[in-house]
JSON list of C-alpha atoms in Angstrom, two decimals:
[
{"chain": "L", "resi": 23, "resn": "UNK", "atom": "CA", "xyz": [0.34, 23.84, -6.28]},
{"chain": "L", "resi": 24, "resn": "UNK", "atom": "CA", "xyz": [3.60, 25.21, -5.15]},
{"chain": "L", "resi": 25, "resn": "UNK", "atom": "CA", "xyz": [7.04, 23.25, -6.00]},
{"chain": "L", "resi": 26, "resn": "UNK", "atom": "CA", "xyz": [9.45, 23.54, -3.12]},
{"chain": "L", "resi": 27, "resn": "UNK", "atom": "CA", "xyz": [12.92, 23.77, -4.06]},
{"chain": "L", "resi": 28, "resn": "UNK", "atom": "CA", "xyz": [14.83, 20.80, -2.54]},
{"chain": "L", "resi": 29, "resn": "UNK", "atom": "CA", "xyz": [16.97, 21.94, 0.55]},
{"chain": "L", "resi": 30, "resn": "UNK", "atom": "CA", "xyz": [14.17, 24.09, 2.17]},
{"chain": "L", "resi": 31, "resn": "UNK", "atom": "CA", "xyz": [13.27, 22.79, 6.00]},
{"chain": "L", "resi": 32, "resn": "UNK", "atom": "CA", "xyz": [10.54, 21.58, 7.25]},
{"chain": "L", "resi": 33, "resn": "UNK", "atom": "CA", "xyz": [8.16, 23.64, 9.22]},
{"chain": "L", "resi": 34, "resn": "UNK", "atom": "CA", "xyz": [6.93, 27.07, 8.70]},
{"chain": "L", "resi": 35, "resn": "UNK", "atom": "CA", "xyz": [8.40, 29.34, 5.60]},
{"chain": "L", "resi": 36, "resn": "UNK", "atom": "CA", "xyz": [7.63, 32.68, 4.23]},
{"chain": "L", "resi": 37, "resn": "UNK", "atom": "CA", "xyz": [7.55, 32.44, 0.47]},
{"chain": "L", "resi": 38, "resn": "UNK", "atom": "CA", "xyz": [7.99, 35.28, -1.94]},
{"chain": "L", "resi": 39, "resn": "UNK", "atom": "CA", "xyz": [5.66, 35.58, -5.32]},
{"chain": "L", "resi": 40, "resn": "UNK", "atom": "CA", "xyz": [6.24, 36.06, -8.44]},
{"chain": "L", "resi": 41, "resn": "UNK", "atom": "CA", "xyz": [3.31, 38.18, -9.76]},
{"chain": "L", "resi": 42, "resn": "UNK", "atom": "CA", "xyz": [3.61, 39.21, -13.57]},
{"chain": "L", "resi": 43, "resn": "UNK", "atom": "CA", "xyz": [6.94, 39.53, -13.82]},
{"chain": "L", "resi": 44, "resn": "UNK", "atom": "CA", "xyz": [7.79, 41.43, -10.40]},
{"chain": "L", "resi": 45, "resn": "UNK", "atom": "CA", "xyz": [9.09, 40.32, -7.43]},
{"chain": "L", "resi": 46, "resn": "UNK", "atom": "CA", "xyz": [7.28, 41.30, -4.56]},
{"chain": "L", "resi": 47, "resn": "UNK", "atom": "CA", "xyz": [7.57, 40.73, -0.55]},
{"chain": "L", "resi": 48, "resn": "UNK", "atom": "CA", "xyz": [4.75, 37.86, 0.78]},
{"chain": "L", "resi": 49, "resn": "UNK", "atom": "CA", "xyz": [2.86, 37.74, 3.70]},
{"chain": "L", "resi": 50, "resn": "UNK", "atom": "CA", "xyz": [1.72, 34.33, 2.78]},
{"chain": "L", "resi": 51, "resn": "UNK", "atom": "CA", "xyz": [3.15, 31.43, 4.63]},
{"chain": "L", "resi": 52, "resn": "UNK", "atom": "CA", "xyz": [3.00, 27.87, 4.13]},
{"chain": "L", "resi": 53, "resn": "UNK", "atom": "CA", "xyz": [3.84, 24.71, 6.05]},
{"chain": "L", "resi": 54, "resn": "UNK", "atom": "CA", "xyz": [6.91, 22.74, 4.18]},
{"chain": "L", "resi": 55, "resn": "UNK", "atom": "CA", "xyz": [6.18, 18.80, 4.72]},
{"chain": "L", "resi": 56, "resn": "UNK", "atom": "CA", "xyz": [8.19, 16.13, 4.15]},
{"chain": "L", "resi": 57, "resn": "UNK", "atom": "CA", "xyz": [7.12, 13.57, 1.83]},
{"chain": "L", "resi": 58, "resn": "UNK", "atom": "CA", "xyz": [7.50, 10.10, 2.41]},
{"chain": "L", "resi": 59, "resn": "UNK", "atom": "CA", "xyz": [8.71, 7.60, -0.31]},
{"chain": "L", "resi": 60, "resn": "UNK", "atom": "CA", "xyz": [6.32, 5.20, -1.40]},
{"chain": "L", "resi": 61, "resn": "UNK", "atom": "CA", "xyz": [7.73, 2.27, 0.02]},
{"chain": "L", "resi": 62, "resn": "UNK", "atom": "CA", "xyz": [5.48, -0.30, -2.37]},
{"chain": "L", "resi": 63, "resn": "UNK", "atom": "CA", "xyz": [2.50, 0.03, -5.25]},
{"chain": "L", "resi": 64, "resn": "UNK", "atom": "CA", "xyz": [-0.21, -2.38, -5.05]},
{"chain": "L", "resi": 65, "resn": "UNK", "atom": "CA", "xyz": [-4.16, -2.70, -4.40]},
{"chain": "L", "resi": 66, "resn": "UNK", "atom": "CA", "xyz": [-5.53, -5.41, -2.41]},
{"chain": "L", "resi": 67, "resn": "UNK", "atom": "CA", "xyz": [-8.72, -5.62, -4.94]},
{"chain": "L", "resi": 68, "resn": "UNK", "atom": "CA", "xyz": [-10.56, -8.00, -3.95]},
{"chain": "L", "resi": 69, "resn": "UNK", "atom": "CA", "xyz": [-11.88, -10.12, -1.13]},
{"chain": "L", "resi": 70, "resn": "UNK", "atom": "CA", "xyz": [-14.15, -13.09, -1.54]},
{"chain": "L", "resi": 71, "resn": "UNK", "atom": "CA", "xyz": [-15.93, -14.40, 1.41]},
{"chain": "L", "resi": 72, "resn": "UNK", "atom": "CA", "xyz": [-17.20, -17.57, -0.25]},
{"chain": "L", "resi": 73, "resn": "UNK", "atom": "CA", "xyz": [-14.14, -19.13, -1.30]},
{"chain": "L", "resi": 74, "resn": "UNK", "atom": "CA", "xyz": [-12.40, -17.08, 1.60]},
{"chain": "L", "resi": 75, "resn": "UNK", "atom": "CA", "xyz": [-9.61, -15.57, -0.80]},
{"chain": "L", "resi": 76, "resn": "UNK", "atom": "CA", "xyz": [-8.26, -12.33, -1.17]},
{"chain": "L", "resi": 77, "resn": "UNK", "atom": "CA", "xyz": [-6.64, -11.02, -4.54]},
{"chain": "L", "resi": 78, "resn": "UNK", "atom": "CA", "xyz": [-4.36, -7.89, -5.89]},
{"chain": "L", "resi": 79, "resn": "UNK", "atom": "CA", "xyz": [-1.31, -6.93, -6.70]},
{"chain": "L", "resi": 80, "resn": "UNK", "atom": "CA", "xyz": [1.89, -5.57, -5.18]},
{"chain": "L", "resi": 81, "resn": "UNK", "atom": "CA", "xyz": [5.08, -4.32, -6.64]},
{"chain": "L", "resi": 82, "resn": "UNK", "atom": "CA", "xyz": [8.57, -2.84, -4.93]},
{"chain": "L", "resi": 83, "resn": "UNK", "atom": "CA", "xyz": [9.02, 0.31, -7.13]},
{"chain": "L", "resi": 84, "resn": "UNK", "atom": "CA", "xyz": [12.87, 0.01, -7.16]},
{"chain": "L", "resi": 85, "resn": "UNK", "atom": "CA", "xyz": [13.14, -3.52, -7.88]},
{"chain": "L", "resi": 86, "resn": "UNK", "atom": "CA", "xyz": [11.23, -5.32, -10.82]},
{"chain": "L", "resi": 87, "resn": "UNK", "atom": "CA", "xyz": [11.14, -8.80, -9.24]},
{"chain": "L", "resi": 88, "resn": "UNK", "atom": "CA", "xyz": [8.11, -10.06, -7.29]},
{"chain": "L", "resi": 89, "resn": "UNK", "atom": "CA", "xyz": [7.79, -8.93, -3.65]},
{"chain": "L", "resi": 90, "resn": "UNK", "atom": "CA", "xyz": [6.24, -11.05, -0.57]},
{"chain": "L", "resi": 91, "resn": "UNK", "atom": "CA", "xyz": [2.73, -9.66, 0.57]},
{"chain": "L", "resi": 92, "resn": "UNK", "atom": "CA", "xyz": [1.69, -10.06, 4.04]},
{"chain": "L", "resi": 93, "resn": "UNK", "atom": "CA", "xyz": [-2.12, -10.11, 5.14]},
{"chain": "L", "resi": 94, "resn": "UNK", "atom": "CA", "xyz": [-3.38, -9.13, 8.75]},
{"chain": "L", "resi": 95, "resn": "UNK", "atom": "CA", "xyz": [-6.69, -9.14, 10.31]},
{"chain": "L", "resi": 96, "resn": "UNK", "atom": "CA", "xyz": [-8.62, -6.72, 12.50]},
{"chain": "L", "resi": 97, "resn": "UNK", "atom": "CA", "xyz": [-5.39, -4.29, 12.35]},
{"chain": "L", "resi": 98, "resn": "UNK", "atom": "CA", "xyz": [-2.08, -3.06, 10.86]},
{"chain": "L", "resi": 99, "resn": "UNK", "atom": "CA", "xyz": [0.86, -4.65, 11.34]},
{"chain": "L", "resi": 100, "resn": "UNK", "atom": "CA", "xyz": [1.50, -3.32, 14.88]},
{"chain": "L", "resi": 101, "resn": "UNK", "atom": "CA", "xyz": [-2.07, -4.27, 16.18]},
{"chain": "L", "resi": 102, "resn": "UNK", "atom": "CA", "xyz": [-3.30, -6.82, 13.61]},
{"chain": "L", "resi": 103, "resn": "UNK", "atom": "CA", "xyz": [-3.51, -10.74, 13.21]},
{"chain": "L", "resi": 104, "resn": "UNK", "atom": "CA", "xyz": [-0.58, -12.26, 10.83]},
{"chain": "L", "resi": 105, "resn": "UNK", "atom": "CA", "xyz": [-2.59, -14.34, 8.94]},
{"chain": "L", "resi": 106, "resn": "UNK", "atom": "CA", "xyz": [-0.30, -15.40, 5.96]},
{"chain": "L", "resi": 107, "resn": "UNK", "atom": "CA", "xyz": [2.85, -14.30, 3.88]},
{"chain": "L", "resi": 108, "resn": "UNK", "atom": "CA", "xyz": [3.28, -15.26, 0.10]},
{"chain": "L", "resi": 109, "resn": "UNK", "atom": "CA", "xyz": [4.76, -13.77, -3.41]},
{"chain": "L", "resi": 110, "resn": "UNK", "atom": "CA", "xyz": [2.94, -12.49, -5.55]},
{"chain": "L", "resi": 111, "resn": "UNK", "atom": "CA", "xyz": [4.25, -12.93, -8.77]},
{"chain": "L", "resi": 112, "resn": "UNK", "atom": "CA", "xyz": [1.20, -13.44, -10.74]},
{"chain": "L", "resi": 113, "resn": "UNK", "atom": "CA", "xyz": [0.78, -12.15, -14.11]},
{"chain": "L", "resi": 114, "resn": "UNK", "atom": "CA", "xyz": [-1.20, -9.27, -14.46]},
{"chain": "L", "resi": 115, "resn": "UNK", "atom": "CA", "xyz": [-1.44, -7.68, -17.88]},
{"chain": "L", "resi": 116, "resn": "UNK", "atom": "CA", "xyz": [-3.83, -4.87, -16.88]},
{"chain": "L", "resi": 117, "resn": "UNK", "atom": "CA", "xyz": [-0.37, -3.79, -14.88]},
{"chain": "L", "resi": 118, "resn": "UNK", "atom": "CA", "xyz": [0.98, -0.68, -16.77]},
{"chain": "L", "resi": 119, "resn": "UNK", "atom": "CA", "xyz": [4.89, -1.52, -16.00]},
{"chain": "L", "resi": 120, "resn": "UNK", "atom": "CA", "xyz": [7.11, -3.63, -18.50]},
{"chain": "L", "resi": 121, "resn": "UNK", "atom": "CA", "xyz": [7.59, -6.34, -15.62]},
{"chain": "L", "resi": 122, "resn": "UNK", "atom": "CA", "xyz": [4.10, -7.53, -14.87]},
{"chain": "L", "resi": 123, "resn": "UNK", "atom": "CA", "xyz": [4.31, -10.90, -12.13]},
{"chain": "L", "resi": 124, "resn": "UNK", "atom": "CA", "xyz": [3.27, -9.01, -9.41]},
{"chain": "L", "resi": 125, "resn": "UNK", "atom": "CA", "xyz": [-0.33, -9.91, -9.07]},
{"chain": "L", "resi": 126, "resn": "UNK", "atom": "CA", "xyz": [-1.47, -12.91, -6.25]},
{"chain": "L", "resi": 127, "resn": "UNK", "atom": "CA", "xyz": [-4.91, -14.45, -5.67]},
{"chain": "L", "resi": 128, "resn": "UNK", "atom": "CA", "xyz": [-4.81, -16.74, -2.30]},
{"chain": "L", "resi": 129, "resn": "UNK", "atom": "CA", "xyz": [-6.79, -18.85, -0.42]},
{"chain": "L", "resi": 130, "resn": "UNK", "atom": "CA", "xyz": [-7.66, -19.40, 2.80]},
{"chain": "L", "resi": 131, "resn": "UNK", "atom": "CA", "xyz": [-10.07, -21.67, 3.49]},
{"chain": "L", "resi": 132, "resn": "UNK", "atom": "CA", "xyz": [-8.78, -23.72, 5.73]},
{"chain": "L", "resi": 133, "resn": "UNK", "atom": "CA", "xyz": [-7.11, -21.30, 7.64]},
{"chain": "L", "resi": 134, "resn": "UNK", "atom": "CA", "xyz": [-8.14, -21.02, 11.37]},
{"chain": "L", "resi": 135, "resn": "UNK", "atom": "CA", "xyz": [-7.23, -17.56, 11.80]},
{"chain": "L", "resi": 136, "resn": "UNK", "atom": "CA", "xyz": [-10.09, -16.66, 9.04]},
{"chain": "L", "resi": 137, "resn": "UNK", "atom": "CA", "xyz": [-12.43, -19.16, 8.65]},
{"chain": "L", "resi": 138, "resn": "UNK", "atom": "CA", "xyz": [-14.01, -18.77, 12.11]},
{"chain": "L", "resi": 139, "resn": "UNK", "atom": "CA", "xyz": [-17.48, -17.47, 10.39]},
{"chain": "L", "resi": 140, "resn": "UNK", "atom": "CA", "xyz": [-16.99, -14.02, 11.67]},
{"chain": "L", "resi": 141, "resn": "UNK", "atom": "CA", "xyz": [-16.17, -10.40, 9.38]},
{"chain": "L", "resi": 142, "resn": "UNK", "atom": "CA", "xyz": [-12.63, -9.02, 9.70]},
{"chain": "L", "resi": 143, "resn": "UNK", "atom": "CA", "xyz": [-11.02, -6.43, 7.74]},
{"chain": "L", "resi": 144, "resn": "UNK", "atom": "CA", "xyz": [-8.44, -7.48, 5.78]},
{"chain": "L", "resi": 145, "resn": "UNK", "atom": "CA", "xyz": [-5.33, -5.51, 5.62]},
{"chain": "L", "resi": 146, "resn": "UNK", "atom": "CA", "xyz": [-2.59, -6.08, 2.93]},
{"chain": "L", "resi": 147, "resn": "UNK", "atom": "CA", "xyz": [0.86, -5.12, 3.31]},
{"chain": "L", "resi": 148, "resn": "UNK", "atom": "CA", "xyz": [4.49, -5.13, 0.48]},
{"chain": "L", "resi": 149, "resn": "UNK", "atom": "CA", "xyz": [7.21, -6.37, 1.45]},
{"chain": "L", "resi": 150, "resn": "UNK", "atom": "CA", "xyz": [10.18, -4.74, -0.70]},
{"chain": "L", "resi": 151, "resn": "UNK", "atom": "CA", "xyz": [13.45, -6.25, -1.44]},
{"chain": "L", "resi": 152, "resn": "UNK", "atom": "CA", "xyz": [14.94, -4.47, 1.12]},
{"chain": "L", "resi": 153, "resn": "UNK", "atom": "CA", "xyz": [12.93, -5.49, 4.22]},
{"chain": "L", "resi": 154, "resn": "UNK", "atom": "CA", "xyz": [10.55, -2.19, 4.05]},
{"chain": "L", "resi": 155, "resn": "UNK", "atom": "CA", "xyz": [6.65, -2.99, 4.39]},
{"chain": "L", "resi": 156, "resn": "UNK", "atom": "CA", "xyz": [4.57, -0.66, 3.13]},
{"chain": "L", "resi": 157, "resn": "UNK", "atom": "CA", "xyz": [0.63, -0.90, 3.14]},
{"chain": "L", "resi": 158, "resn": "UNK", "atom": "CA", "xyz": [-1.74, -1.59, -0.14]},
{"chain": "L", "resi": 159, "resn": "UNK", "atom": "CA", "xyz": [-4.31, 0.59, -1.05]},
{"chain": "L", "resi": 160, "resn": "UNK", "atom": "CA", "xyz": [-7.36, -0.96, -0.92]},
{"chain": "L", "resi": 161, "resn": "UNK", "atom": "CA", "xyz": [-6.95, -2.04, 2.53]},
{"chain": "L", "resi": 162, "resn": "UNK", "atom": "CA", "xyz": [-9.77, -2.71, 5.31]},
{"chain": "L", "resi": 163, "resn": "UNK", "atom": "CA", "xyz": [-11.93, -4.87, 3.12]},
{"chain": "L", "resi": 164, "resn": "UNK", "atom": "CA", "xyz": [-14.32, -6.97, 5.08]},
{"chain": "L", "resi": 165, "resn": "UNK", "atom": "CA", "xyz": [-14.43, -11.36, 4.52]},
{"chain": "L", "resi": 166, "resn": "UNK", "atom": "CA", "xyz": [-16.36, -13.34, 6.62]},
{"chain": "L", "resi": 167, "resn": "UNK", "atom": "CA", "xyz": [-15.18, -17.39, 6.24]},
{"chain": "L", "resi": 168, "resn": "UNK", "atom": "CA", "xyz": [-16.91, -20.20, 6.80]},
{"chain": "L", "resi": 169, "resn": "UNK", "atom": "CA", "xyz": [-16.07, -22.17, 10.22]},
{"chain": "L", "resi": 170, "resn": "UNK", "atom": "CA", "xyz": [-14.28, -24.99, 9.67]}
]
């Protein structure tokens, strides 16, 4: 693992090693990425197919009060189905933060976007306090509804 100093560009870099206690000149070279903030935690954990239901948890990491989720079908939020937005703000004491209402269990029975009696993947998406939307891990979970 190599820590890069904060400043350095993306893109290519030559890098010079420290190797017991000299500095020498590297021909190594490494590829500087940018890494994105993680917009949301959460894990869609479960989805039931006989009570149609999905269930999880989802949490804005810069703001300790409960955050809208948003699930899709078939797709992300570009290419997906809205199916449903709600808070979750559930207790869940298995959560290791002090502020623990973030979990949500919902059903959607009788919901004609789901229960069609055909799978979809289920995709679950935070929604922070500040408008960003951020995917769950977890996602992609197959439920398959009974028609109504």
């Amino acid at each position: 693992n190599v820590t890069v100093p904060p400043g350095v560009p993306t893109g290519d870099a030559q890098i010079i090693a420290t190797v017991s206690g000299a500095t020498t000149q590297s021909n190594l070279f490494l590829t500087v990425q940018s890494l994105q903030p993680q917009i949301v935690q959460g894990t869609l954990d479960v989805v039931t197919s006989s009570t149609c239901s999905v269930a999880g948890w989802a949490r804005d990491p810069q703001n300790t009060a409960p955050i809208q989720v948003q699930i899709y079908r078939d797709g992300d939020t570009a290419s997906g189905t809205f199916i449903a937005s709600f808070t979750a703000n559930l207790l869940r004491s298995d959560l290791p933060f002090s502020d623990q209402n973030h979990g949500f269990n919902q059903t959607f029975a009788a919901n004609p976007l789901l229960a069609d009696g055909k799978n979809h993947a289920i995709l679950a998406y935070g929604v922070t306090a500040s408008g960003a939307t951020g995917p769950l891990s977890g996602n992609g979970k197959t439920i398959q509804c009974a028609s109504k």
